[in-house]
XYZ file of C-alpha atoms in Angstrom:
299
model
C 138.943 -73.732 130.625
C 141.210 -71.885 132.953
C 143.165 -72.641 136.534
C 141.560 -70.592 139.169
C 144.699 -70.539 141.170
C 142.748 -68.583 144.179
C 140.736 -72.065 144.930
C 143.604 -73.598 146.233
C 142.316 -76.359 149.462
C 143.637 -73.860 151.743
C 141.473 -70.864 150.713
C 138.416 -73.006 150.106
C 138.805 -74.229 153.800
C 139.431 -70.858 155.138
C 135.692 -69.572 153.225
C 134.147 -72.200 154.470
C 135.096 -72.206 158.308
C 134.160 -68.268 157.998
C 131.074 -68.556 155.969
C 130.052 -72.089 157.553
C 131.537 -72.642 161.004
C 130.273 -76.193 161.323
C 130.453 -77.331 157.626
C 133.797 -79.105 157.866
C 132.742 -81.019 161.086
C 129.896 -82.219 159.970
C 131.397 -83.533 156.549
C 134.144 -85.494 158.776
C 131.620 -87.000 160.857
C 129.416 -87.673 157.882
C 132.791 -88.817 155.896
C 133.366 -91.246 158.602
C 130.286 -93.349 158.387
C 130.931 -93.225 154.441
C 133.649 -94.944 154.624
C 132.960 -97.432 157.226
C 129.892 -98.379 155.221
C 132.105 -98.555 152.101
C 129.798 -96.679 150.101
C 127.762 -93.187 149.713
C 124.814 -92.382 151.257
C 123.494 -88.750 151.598
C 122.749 -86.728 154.577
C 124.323 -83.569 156.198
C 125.844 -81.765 155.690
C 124.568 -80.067 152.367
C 127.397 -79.282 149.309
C 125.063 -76.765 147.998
C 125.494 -74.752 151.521
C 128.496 -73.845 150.061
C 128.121 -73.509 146.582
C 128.659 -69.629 146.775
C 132.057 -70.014 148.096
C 133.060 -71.786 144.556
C 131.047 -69.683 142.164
C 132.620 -66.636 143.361
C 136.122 -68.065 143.720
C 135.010 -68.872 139.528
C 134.011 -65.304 139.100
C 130.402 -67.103 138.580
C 131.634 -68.928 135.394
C 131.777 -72.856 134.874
C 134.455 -74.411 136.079
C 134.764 -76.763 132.578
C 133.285 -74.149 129.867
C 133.048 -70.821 131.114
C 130.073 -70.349 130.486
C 128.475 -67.431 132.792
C 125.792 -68.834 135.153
C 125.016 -65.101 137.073
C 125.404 -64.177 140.523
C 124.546 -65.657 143.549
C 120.993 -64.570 143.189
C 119.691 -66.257 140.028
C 123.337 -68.935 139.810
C 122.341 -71.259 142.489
C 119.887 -72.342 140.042
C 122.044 -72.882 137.297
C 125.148 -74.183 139.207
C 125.681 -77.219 140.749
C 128.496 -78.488 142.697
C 130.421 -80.777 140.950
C 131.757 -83.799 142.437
C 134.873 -84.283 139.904
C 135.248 -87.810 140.992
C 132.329 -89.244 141.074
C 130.761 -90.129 144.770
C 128.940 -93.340 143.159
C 129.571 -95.828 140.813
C 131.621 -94.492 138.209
C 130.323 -95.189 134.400
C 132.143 -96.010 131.419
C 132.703 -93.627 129.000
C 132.545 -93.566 125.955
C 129.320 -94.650 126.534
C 127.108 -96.380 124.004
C 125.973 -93.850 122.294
C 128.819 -91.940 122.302
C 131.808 -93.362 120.408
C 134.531 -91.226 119.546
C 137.316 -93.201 117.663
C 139.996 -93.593 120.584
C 142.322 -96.102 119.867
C 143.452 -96.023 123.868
C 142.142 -97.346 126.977
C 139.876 -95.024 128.817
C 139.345 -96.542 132.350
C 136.551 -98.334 132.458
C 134.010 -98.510 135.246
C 134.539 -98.562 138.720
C 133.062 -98.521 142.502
C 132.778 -94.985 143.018
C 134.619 -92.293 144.843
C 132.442 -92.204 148.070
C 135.198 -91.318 150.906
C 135.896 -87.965 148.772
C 131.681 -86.962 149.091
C 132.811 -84.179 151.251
C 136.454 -83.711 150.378
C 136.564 -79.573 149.348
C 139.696 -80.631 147.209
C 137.114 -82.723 145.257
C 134.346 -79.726 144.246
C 133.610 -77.037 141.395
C 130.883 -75.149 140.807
C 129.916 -76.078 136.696
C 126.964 -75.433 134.772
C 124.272 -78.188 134.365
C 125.495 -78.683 130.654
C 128.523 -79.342 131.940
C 127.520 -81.684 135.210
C 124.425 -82.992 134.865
C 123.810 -83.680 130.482
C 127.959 -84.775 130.362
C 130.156 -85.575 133.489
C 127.480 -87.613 135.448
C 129.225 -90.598 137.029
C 131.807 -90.960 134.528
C 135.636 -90.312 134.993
C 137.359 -91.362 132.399
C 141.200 -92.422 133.117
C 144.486 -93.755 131.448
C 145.826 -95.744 134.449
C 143.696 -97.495 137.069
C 140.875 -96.936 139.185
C 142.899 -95.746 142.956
C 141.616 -97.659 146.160
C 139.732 -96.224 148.982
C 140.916 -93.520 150.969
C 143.716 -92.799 148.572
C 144.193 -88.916 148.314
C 143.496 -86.620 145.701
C 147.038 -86.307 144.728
C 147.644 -90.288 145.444
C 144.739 -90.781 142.688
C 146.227 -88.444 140.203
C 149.627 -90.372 140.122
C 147.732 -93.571 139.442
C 144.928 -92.759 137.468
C 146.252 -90.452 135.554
C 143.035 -88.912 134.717
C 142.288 -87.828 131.270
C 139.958 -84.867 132.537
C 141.458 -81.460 134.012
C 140.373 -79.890 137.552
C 140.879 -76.270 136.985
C 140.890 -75.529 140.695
C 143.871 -74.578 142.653
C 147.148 -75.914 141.423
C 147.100 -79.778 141.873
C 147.128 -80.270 138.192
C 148.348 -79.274 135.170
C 147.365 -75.333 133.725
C 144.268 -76.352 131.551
C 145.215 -73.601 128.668
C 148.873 -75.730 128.473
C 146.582 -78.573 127.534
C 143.980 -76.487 125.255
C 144.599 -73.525 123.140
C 142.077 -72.350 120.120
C 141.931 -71.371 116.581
C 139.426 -68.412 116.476
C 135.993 -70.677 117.965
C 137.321 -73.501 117.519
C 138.916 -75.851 120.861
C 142.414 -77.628 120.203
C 144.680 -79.933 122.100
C 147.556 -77.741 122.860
C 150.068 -80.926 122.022
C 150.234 -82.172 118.343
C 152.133 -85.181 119.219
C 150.070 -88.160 120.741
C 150.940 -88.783 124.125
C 148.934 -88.209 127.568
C 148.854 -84.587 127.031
C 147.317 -84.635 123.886
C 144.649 -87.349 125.142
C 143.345 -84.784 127.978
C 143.395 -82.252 125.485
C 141.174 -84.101 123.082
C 139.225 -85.861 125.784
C 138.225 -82.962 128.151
C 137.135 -81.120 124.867
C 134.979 -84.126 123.400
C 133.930 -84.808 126.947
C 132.204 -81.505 127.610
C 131.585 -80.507 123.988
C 133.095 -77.711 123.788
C 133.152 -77.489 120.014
C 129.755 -78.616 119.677
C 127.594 -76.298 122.120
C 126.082 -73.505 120.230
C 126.336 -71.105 123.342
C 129.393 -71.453 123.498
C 130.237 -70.549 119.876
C 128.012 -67.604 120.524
C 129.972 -66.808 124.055
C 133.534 -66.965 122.818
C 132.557 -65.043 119.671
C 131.364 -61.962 121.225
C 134.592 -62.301 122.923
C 136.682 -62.401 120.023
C 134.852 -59.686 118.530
C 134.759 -57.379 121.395
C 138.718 -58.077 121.627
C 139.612 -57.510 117.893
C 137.864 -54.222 118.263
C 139.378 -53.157 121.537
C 142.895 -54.193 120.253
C 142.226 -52.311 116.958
C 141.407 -48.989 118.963
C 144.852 -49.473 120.718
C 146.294 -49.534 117.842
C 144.987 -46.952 115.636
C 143.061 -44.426 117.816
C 144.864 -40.900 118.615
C 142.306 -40.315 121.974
C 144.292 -41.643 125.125
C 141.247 -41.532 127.113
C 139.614 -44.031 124.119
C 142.912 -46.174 124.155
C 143.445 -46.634 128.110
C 139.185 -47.632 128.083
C 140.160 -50.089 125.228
C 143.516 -51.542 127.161
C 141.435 -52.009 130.408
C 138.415 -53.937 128.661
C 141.416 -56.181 126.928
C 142.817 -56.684 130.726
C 139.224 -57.401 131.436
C 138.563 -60.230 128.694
C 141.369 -61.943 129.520
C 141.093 -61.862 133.472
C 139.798 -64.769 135.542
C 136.774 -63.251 134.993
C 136.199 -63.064 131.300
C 133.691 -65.102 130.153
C 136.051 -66.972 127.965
C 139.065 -66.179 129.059
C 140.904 -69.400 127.684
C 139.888 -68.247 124.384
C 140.321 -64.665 124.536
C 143.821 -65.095 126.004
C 144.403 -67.601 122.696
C 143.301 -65.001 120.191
C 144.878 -61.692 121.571
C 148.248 -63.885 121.301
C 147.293 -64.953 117.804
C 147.042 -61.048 117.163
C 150.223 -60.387 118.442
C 152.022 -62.818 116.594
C 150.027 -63.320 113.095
C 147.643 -60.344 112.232
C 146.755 -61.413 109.238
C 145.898 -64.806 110.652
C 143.718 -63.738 113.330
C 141.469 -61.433 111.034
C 140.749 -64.532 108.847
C 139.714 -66.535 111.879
C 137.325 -63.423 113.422
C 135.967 -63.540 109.765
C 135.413 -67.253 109.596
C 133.643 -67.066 112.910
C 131.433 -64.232 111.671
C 130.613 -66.572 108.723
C 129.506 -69.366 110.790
C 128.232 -67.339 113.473
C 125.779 -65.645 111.118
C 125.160 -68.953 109.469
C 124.074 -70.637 112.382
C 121.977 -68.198 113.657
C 120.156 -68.015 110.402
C 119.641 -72.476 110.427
C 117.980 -71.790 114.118
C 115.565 -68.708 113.174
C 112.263 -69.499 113.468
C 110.690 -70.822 110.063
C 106.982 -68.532 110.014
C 104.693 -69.170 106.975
């Protein structure tokens, strides 16, 4: 996970009046009624009318794992637009069957987030791994549940939610909260403390050490970056090098698939060689490993 710095509320707003003149006005009107209903209920206008406005602002990745979920063609299918507070009745998590060993309070449930339906501040694009199998109607927290019509930033203060919005720059940098070793997802804090618990949380919460697609994704990243850092390194062609020092730059853009990652290892190469080759080899190990467990089994 990475901030997206460019999707601050302002920009967002400023796409949307240009790409959807009468989105905003509609969602106030429709807001409105929300709210003097005191709950959700759907009707224009449509999120997904603007859906294209986050997923390029994401370079087309998930906002949570990115993940790629293609252009604007083929993404709307595979991208929804995430409500990160839930717009209905918010579930407890862990659930029942899911039960990892937290010792701390996670927030409970609660009535919903329905006057923030068609707050902008409130939207990412994610992948339906991400939305629709894992953040559903839960939102977990370590303070308590905000009253209606509180603000975005008025939530945050006294919530204190344990999941990060990588959009704009109302919350903390995601990759000061999660770093990794090789494949593998870490809370960027050692000592216990809120900083540690949204490290640990938003990784358990959207699997990101258990998803096999995303082992896949962030080793071909690691892979393609040892290699390109390697020709920098050793290669006497500047033509080969500068190709080599631009696909690096790529990687670890916004737009590199997993950027978080990427930008993790080529540090980790910088500062322990040695230490970074054993992790690209353990991830070859379990990479190959795991793709041999899910070949087909024929005769």
């Amino acid at each position: 996970m990475i901030r997206y710095a460019d999707a601050t509320v302002a920009n967002v707003c400023a796409l949307v009046d240009a790409e959807k003149p009468a989105w905003r006005t509609d969602a106030q009107t429709r807001t409105a009624a929300i709210v003097a209903a005191g709950a959700f209920s759907k009707g224009a206008p449509s999120w997904s009318d603007i859906k294209a406005i986050f997923m390029r602002l994401q370079s087309n990745k998930c906002a949570f794992c990115e993940f790629p979920l293609g252009g604007e063609f083929a993404g709307k299918a595979t991208q929804d637009v995430e409500h990160f507070r839930p717009k209905n009745e918010v579930k407890a998590w862990p659930n029942k069957a899911k039960k990892p060993p937290y010792t701390f309070n996670t927030g409970g449930t609660g009535s919903g987030y329905y006057w923030l339906a068609y707050d902008l501040s409130n939207y990412a694009a994610a992948c339906k791994a991400c939305n629709t199998a894992r953040k559903s109607n839960y939102f977990p927290i370590a303070g308590v549940r905000g009253a209606a019509a509180n603000t975005a930033v008025e939530l945050n203060a006294v919530e204190q939610p344990y999941l990060v919005f990588p959009l704009g720059e109302a919350d903390e940098d995601p990759e000061s909260l999660i770093t990794f070793a090789g494949l593998v997802a870490l809370p960027a804090h050692d000592a216990d403390g809120h900083a540690h618990r949204r490290g640990r949380i938003t990784i358990d919460f959207f699997a990101l050490n258990q998803r096999e697609e995303l082992w896949e994704d962030r080793f071909r990243t690691i892979y393609a970056l040892f290699d390109a850092v390697e020709i920098t390194k050793t290669n006497a062609n500047p033509n080969r090098v500068e190709i080599a020092r631009r696909r690096i730059e790529d990687m670890t853009s916004i737009a590199g698939a997993q950027a978080a990652c990427a930008r993790s290892f080529l540090r980790l190469i910088d500062a322990d060689p040695q230490k970074a080759w054993d992790y690209y080899v353990a991830a070859e190990e379990f990479i190959t490993d795991n793709r041999k467990k899910r070949a087909p089994k024929l005769g």
